[in-house]
XYZ file of C-alpha atoms in Angstrom:
435
model
C 83.193 41.997 -77.020
C 83.784 38.273 -76.951
C 84.542 36.586 -73.677
C 88.254 36.594 -72.841
C 89.880 33.298 -73.691
C 91.834 31.747 -70.866
C 94.949 29.868 -71.853
C 96.538 27.340 -69.572
C 99.847 29.137 -69.647
C 99.421 32.698 -68.525
C 95.804 33.558 -69.306
C 95.368 35.959 -72.204
C 92.738 38.064 -73.894
C 93.333 36.065 -77.054
C 90.202 36.782 -79.117
C 88.654 40.181 -79.498
C 86.053 41.839 -81.626
C 86.483 41.288 -85.396
C 88.972 38.472 -84.853
C 91.679 40.536 -83.143
C 94.356 38.543 -81.360
C 96.875 39.767 -78.851
C 100.478 38.937 -78.208
C 102.839 40.405 -75.658
C 106.580 40.859 -75.528
C 109.009 41.699 -72.796
C 110.988 44.882 -73.331
C 113.956 44.325 -75.627
C 117.439 45.741 -75.123
C 118.122 49.442 -75.189
C 118.288 49.731 -78.975
C 114.564 50.363 -78.934
C 115.299 53.734 -77.354
C 116.327 54.960 -80.784
C 113.385 53.455 -82.664
C 112.906 56.129 -85.314
C 109.463 54.836 -86.221
C 108.057 55.289 -82.734
C 104.960 57.498 -82.785
C 104.259 59.316 -79.558
C 100.500 59.728 -79.193
C 101.473 61.180 -75.837
C 104.958 61.807 -74.505
C 103.782 60.539 -71.114
C 102.686 57.173 -72.468
C 103.340 54.040 -70.425
C 102.661 51.380 -73.085
C 103.743 50.557 -76.642
C 101.092 49.254 -79.051
C 101.776 47.637 -82.433
C 99.088 46.574 -84.921
C 99.485 43.919 -87.603
C 97.374 42.386 -90.339
C 98.626 39.971 -92.988
C 101.929 41.320 -94.312
C 101.297 44.751 -92.855
C 102.722 45.960 -89.538
C 102.098 49.388 -88.104
C 104.618 51.688 -86.548
C 104.793 51.387 -82.733
C 102.581 53.834 -80.833
C 103.352 55.142 -77.373
C 100.039 55.482 -75.547
C 98.557 56.158 -72.120
C 97.069 52.893 -70.852
C 94.697 54.662 -68.454
C 93.200 56.757 -71.257
C 92.671 53.648 -73.369
C 90.988 51.822 -70.501
C 88.718 54.785 -69.781
C 87.495 55.160 -73.373
C 87.447 51.544 -74.569
C 85.888 48.521 -72.806
C 88.110 46.345 -74.981
C 91.304 47.913 -73.644
C 89.853 47.949 -70.151
C 89.400 44.184 -70.284
C 92.786 43.698 -71.924
C 94.877 45.858 -69.642
C 92.911 46.129 -66.416
C 92.743 42.499 -65.381
C 95.686 40.707 -63.771
C 94.238 37.338 -64.729
C 95.307 37.963 -68.311
C 98.963 38.163 -69.194
C 98.562 41.485 -71.044
C 97.342 43.141 -67.862
C 99.905 41.228 -65.800
C 102.727 42.363 -68.100
C 101.622 45.986 -67.785
C 101.402 45.769 -63.992
C 104.691 43.899 -63.494
C 106.659 46.175 -65.840
C 105.316 49.313 -64.181
C 106.134 47.879 -60.751
C 109.704 47.126 -61.836
C 110.132 50.651 -63.161
C 108.900 52.160 -59.909
C 111.298 49.955 -57.934
C 114.071 51.470 -60.084
C 112.782 54.939 -59.224
C 111.376 55.567 -62.733
C 107.854 56.721 -63.456
C 106.362 54.637 -66.310
C 105.245 57.809 -68.072
C 108.852 59.036 -68.083
C 110.550 55.757 -68.987
C 112.381 55.144 -72.219
C 110.386 53.266 -74.866
C 112.718 50.283 -74.583
C 111.661 49.731 -70.974
C 107.916 49.861 -71.607
C 105.729 46.781 -72.199
C 104.810 46.095 -75.817
C 101.564 44.531 -76.966
C 100.843 43.523 -80.566
C 97.250 43.469 -81.785
C 97.164 41.089 -84.732
C 94.726 40.161 -87.535
C 93.605 43.745 -88.032
C 91.578 44.456 -91.164
C 93.578 46.660 -93.510
C 91.526 49.847 -93.793
C 93.267 51.321 -96.798
C 96.631 52.041 -98.397
C 97.698 53.954 -95.266
C 96.267 52.061 -92.238
C 98.752 53.712 -89.876
C 97.009 56.993 -90.576
C 93.635 55.760 -89.298
C 95.121 54.038 -86.265
C 97.055 57.187 -85.418
C 93.939 59.368 -85.597
C 91.873 56.796 -83.717
C 94.349 56.719 -80.842
C 94.392 60.521 -80.788
C 90.609 60.472 -80.392
C 90.896 58.109 -77.411
C 93.412 60.496 -75.882
C 91.149 63.521 -76.429
C 93.519 65.126 -78.949
C 92.674 66.948 -82.173
C 93.118 65.292 -85.551
C 96.620 65.679 -86.899
C 95.192 65.886 -90.444
C 92.085 67.304 -92.032
C 89.223 64.752 -92.083
C 86.590 65.675 -94.658
C 86.043 62.402 -96.514
C 83.360 59.801 -95.967
C 85.966 57.044 -96.265
C 87.906 58.557 -93.350
C 84.915 58.541 -91.003
C 83.819 55.066 -92.127
C 87.302 53.663 -91.484
C 87.436 55.303 -88.065
C 84.008 53.924 -87.191
C 85.019 50.435 -88.332
C 88.224 50.627 -86.306
C 86.352 51.874 -83.242
C 83.844 49.044 -83.588
C 86.678 46.534 -83.208
C 87.571 48.111 -79.864
C 83.986 48.627 -78.637
C 84.112 52.415 -78.605
C 82.106 53.611 -81.616
C 80.207 56.079 -79.445
C 83.453 57.796 -78.471
C 84.233 58.476 -82.144
C 80.645 59.595 -82.837
C 80.761 62.067 -79.965
C 84.139 63.370 -81.103
C 82.936 63.949 -84.689
C 79.694 65.634 -83.609
C 81.344 67.945 -81.091
C 83.712 69.217 -83.777
C 81.032 69.586 -86.442
C 82.937 67.438 -88.928
C 79.754 66.203 -90.610
C 78.897 69.708 -91.822
C 81.837 69.570 -94.184
C 80.486 66.392 -95.747
C 76.785 67.168 -96.190
C 77.282 69.158 -99.374
C 79.454 66.446 -100.901
C 76.658 63.908 -100.461
C 74.350 65.985 -102.649
C 76.717 66.921 -105.473
C 76.845 63.487 -107.092
C 74.124 61.147 -108.222
C 73.790 58.201 -105.863
C 74.010 55.907 -108.853
C 77.587 57.087 -109.416
C 78.885 55.454 -106.228
C 80.381 51.971 -106.180
C 79.146 49.584 -103.522
C 82.002 50.288 -101.111
C 81.407 54.039 -101.203
C 77.650 53.551 -101.022
C 77.917 51.357 -97.960
C 80.286 53.792 -96.282
C 77.769 56.584 -96.795
C 74.994 54.504 -95.264
C 77.225 53.733 -92.276
C 78.261 57.362 -91.816
C 74.661 58.541 -92.194
C 73.541 56.080 -89.531
C 76.307 56.609 -86.992
C 76.865 60.341 -87.420
C 73.217 61.453 -87.746
C 72.659 62.348 -91.389
C 69.066 61.151 -92.039
C 69.022 62.126 -95.737
C 72.311 60.364 -96.442
C 71.109 57.262 -94.613
C 67.731 57.179 -96.358
C 69.003 57.825 -99.876
C 71.957 55.478 -99.518
C 69.832 52.619 -98.181
C 67.320 53.116 -100.994
C 70.074 52.966 -103.599
C 71.590 49.780 -102.129
C 68.167 48.115 -102.197
C 67.764 49.068 -105.845
C 71.245 48.017 -106.980
C 71.793 45.018 -104.722
C 75.023 43.856 -103.115
C 77.720 41.351 -103.978
C 77.739 40.602 -100.255
C 74.261 39.065 -100.657
C 75.408 36.641 -103.348
C 76.353 33.142 -102.260
C 78.972 32.962 -104.997
C 80.883 36.016 -103.747
C 83.763 35.462 -101.350
C 83.065 37.879 -98.504
C 85.986 36.850 -96.303
C 87.975 39.858 -97.469
C 85.144 42.239 -96.516
C 83.683 40.931 -93.290
C 86.038 42.674 -90.867
C 85.084 46.083 -92.142
C 81.985 47.479 -90.505
C 80.414 48.756 -93.726
C 80.412 45.263 -95.254
C 78.080 44.128 -92.497
C 75.989 47.167 -91.598
C 75.131 47.190 -87.878
C 71.879 47.319 -85.906
C 69.909 45.063 -88.227
C 70.346 47.371 -91.228
C 72.103 44.788 -93.412
C 69.402 42.150 -93.044
C 66.598 44.662 -93.517
C 68.010 46.065 -96.753
C 68.514 42.579 -98.159
C 64.997 41.557 -97.148
C 63.441 44.625 -98.771
C 65.223 43.939 -102.036
C 64.076 40.321 -101.986
C 60.474 41.450 -101.413
C 60.617 43.832 -104.381
C 62.146 41.199 -106.647
C 59.511 38.681 -105.579
C 56.799 41.246 -106.392
C 58.139 41.696 -109.924
C 58.412 37.937 -110.268
C 54.810 37.518 -109.138
C 53.701 39.819 -111.951
C 55.622 37.742 -114.448
C 54.043 34.548 -113.105
C 50.603 36.151 -113.265
C 50.942 37.061 -116.946
C 52.104 33.581 -117.916
C 49.373 31.937 -115.843
C 46.710 33.921 -117.702
C 47.544 32.082 -120.898
C 47.891 28.664 -119.252
C 44.676 28.859 -117.219
C 42.409 27.644 -120.030
C 40.358 30.851 -119.920
C 40.155 32.752 -123.198
C 42.232 35.948 -123.101
C 41.549 37.098 -126.637
C 38.062 38.633 -126.456
C 37.694 39.512 -130.138
C 35.715 36.372 -130.955
C 37.542 35.544 -134.153
C 37.995 32.021 -135.379
C 41.704 32.258 -134.602
C 41.241 33.623 -131.042
C 42.406 30.301 -129.483
C 45.476 30.433 -131.691
C 46.010 34.043 -130.557
C 46.222 32.928 -126.903
C 48.702 30.190 -127.749
C 50.728 32.639 -129.786
C 50.789 35.166 -126.922
C 51.843 32.493 -124.420
C 54.736 31.452 -126.596
C 55.836 35.034 -127.233
C 55.575 35.891 -123.531
C 57.787 32.975 -122.512
C 60.238 33.761 -125.296
C 60.449 37.426 -124.242
C 60.991 36.694 -120.543
C 63.574 34.057 -121.388
C 65.381 36.480 -123.679
C 65.688 39.118 -120.938
C 66.876 36.483 -118.450
C 63.960 36.449 -115.998
C 62.443 33.023 -116.533
C 63.301 29.395 -117.155
C 61.057 26.656 -115.728
C 60.627 28.863 -112.655
C 61.135 32.564 -112.067
C 64.746 33.708 -111.676
C 64.058 37.069 -110.047
C 63.643 35.587 -106.580
C 65.317 32.239 -107.144
C 65.559 30.304 -103.844
C 68.402 28.120 -105.135
C 72.095 28.827 -104.697
C 72.446 29.542 -108.411
C 72.082 33.331 -108.684
C 70.488 34.532 -111.897
C 71.371 37.647 -113.896
C 68.103 39.185 -112.668
C 69.187 38.888 -109.038
C 72.426 40.720 -109.802
C 71.044 43.596 -111.838
C 69.544 46.865 -110.678
C 65.805 46.805 -110.019
C 65.391 49.903 -112.160
C 67.282 48.246 -115.001
C 65.121 45.145 -114.641
C 61.905 47.152 -114.897
C 63.157 49.119 -117.879
C 64.077 45.859 -119.626
C 60.595 44.456 -119.016
C 59.087 47.655 -120.401
C 60.661 46.828 -123.754
C 58.177 44.003 -124.265
C 56.810 44.377 -127.844
C 53.110 44.422 -128.749
C 53.001 40.947 -130.203
C 50.034 40.149 -132.463
C 49.200 37.061 -134.474
C 47.830 39.244 -137.277
C 46.774 42.834 -137.825
C 43.318 42.261 -136.323
C 44.758 41.403 -132.877
C 46.487 44.688 -132.089
C 45.671 44.741 -128.344
C 45.957 41.072 -127.420
C 49.583 40.962 -126.315
C 50.987 40.854 -122.805
C 52.290 44.402 -123.150
C 48.804 45.819 -122.607
C 48.631 43.924 -119.301
C 52.277 44.317 -118.285
C 52.853 48.073 -118.556
C 50.022 49.319 -116.242
C 51.122 46.886 -113.545
C 54.767 47.815 -113.891
C 53.682 51.413 -113.423
C 52.142 50.440 -110.080
C 55.448 48.929 -108.970
C 57.384 51.977 -110.178
C 54.966 54.243 -108.338
C 55.606 52.364 -105.095
C 59.376 52.442 -105.614
C 59.247 56.196 -106.146
C 57.824 56.752 -102.672
C 60.911 56.045 -100.619
C 61.700 52.398 -99.963
C 64.850 53.320 -98.013
C 65.204 53.293 -94.247
C 64.138 56.291 -92.207
C 66.807 56.903 -89.601
C 64.458 58.256 -86.911
C 62.026 55.393 -87.397
C 64.792 52.809 -87.331
C 66.096 54.187 -84.031
C 62.812 54.752 -82.216
C 60.214 52.341 -83.641
C 62.083 49.696 -85.600
C 59.585 46.910 -84.966
C 56.771 48.938 -86.524
C 58.638 50.012 -89.667
C 60.730 46.933 -90.341
C 59.493 44.925 -93.320
C 61.193 41.796 -92.017
C 59.607 42.028 -88.536
C 56.059 42.873 -89.612
C 53.476 40.134 -90.136
C 52.583 40.200 -93.855
C 49.001 40.172 -95.052
C 47.871 37.012 -96.779
C 46.687 38.625 -99.999
C 47.083 41.966 -101.783
C 44.696 42.876 -104.599
C 45.427 45.392 -107.306
C 43.325 48.584 -106.952
C 40.699 48.935 -109.648
C 40.882 52.725 -109.887
C 43.787 54.379 -111.645
C 43.958 57.275 -109.172
C 43.704 55.112 -106.075
C 46.571 56.370 -103.877
C 47.187 52.888 -102.552
C 50.882 53.572 -102.026
C 50.513 56.105 -99.202
C 52.609 54.714 -96.335
C 51.181 54.893 -92.836
C 47.712 55.655 -94.173
C 44.531 54.530 -92.411
C 44.243 51.533 -94.753
C 47.013 49.084 -93.906
C 46.663 47.532 -97.338
C 47.580 50.932 -98.733
C 51.178 50.978 -97.491
C 54.260 50.266 -99.545
C 55.397 47.772 -96.943
C 52.123 45.855 -97.151
C 52.245 45.763 -100.930
C 55.768 44.387 -101.216
C 55.564 41.951 -98.282
C 52.129 40.450 -99.020
C 52.261 36.673 -99.188
C 50.115 36.544 -102.335
C 49.517 39.255 -104.922
C 46.397 39.345 -107.052
C 47.212 41.271 -110.237
C 43.807 40.850 -111.883
C-alpha cells in the first residue's frame, strides 16, 4: 500500500494500490432512502461504498466498516484514522447518528457516509458482479453465484490485490475447495489454444491458489509464445491495473528473462553457422577444385535463408537489443525452430551433397529442442521456497558452454552433479561454443 497522501485541506487517503483514489460525500437528502440500486452486503452496514472507473460507476454497496477494516489493511488505513477525512467522515457521521439515538447499523442509507473509490480497473463486462462477490468474501459470506471459471478467480485476486487482501481471497477459495472444480478444465484443452489473457490468468490462479501443474505448464507456454506486454511498441496502459498483466512475486520478470535467454541461444547458433563460412577456414572438406567456391556459395545461401525467414539482417534479430522488435521476437519459439528446420540442403553441384548448413544446423537445433522439452517453466514449490537457487535471472551464468561431443550425453538433466549439465546453465551461459 502506498503511503497515505496528506492534503492541506482535510487530509485524505488519496492514492491507493493500483492508482485508486478516494472521494467522500456528505449524506444527501432523504431521497437516497429509496435508492433502488442499493446493494446490501449486510443489512447492518454502517457505510456506503461506490466504485468508479472511466465511464463506469458501480451500484452503491452497504457494508460493515469494521469487517472491511479487519480483513483489509487498505480499508483499515482509509477508515480507521481520524487524520484522513474518510475516517473523520465515518467517525463524525456515526457520532451524529448516536446523538440522534440511532445506531449506525440501523440507520437509513441516506444518513450513512458515502465514499467513492475511483479509477478502478474494469474487470469485465459486469464489474459489479466481482465487486459484489469480493465484498461478500470480506464479510465472510458465501458466493451469491457459482464460481467455477478461471477468469472469476483471477478477477477476484486482482481486485483483492488493489485492497491488500489477496490472502483473504486465497483462504476463502481453498477452504471451500473451489479449485477442485477447475483442475479438470485446465487439462481438457491444449495450452496452445489459450489467448494471452487466459494464459496469464491461469498462471496467476495456479500461483495464488496452489495448482503446481497449472502454474508450471502455463509459465512454460508463456515463455514459448511470448507476450505483447514485453514489446516496447505495445501500449500496456490498458492492462497494467490488472494483476495478471504484471504477474506478482518476480514471476513476470523471470518469464521474460527465460524467453530472452532461449532466443539468444537460438541466435548464437545462427551466428555460429555464419561465422564458420566467414572465418577463412575451409568448411568443404572434399578437396575439389571448386571447394573454395562451395564455401562462398554456402555462406551466401545461409544468409539468404536466414534473411528470408526473418531472423537476420546485419545483426541477429532474435535477441535484438534495439527498440525495433523483429518478427522473430514476436513469434513462438516452437514456430521459430520449425521454420529454421526448413533450411534446404544447398549444394553448388551434385558432388557437394553434404556441404550445406543444414547438416550442421539440424543436430544443434535438436539439442535446443531437447532442452526445451525438459520443462523450462517455473516450479511452484521451488519458486516459493528456494527462488534464488532456481531463478535464471538471479543465478551467476557460466562464462562458456561447450556442445557435448557424444550424442547420448544427457547434458540437459537439471540439478545433476555437473552444473554445466543443467538447462539453466545451457540457456544462460554467456558464450556458447557450438563446435
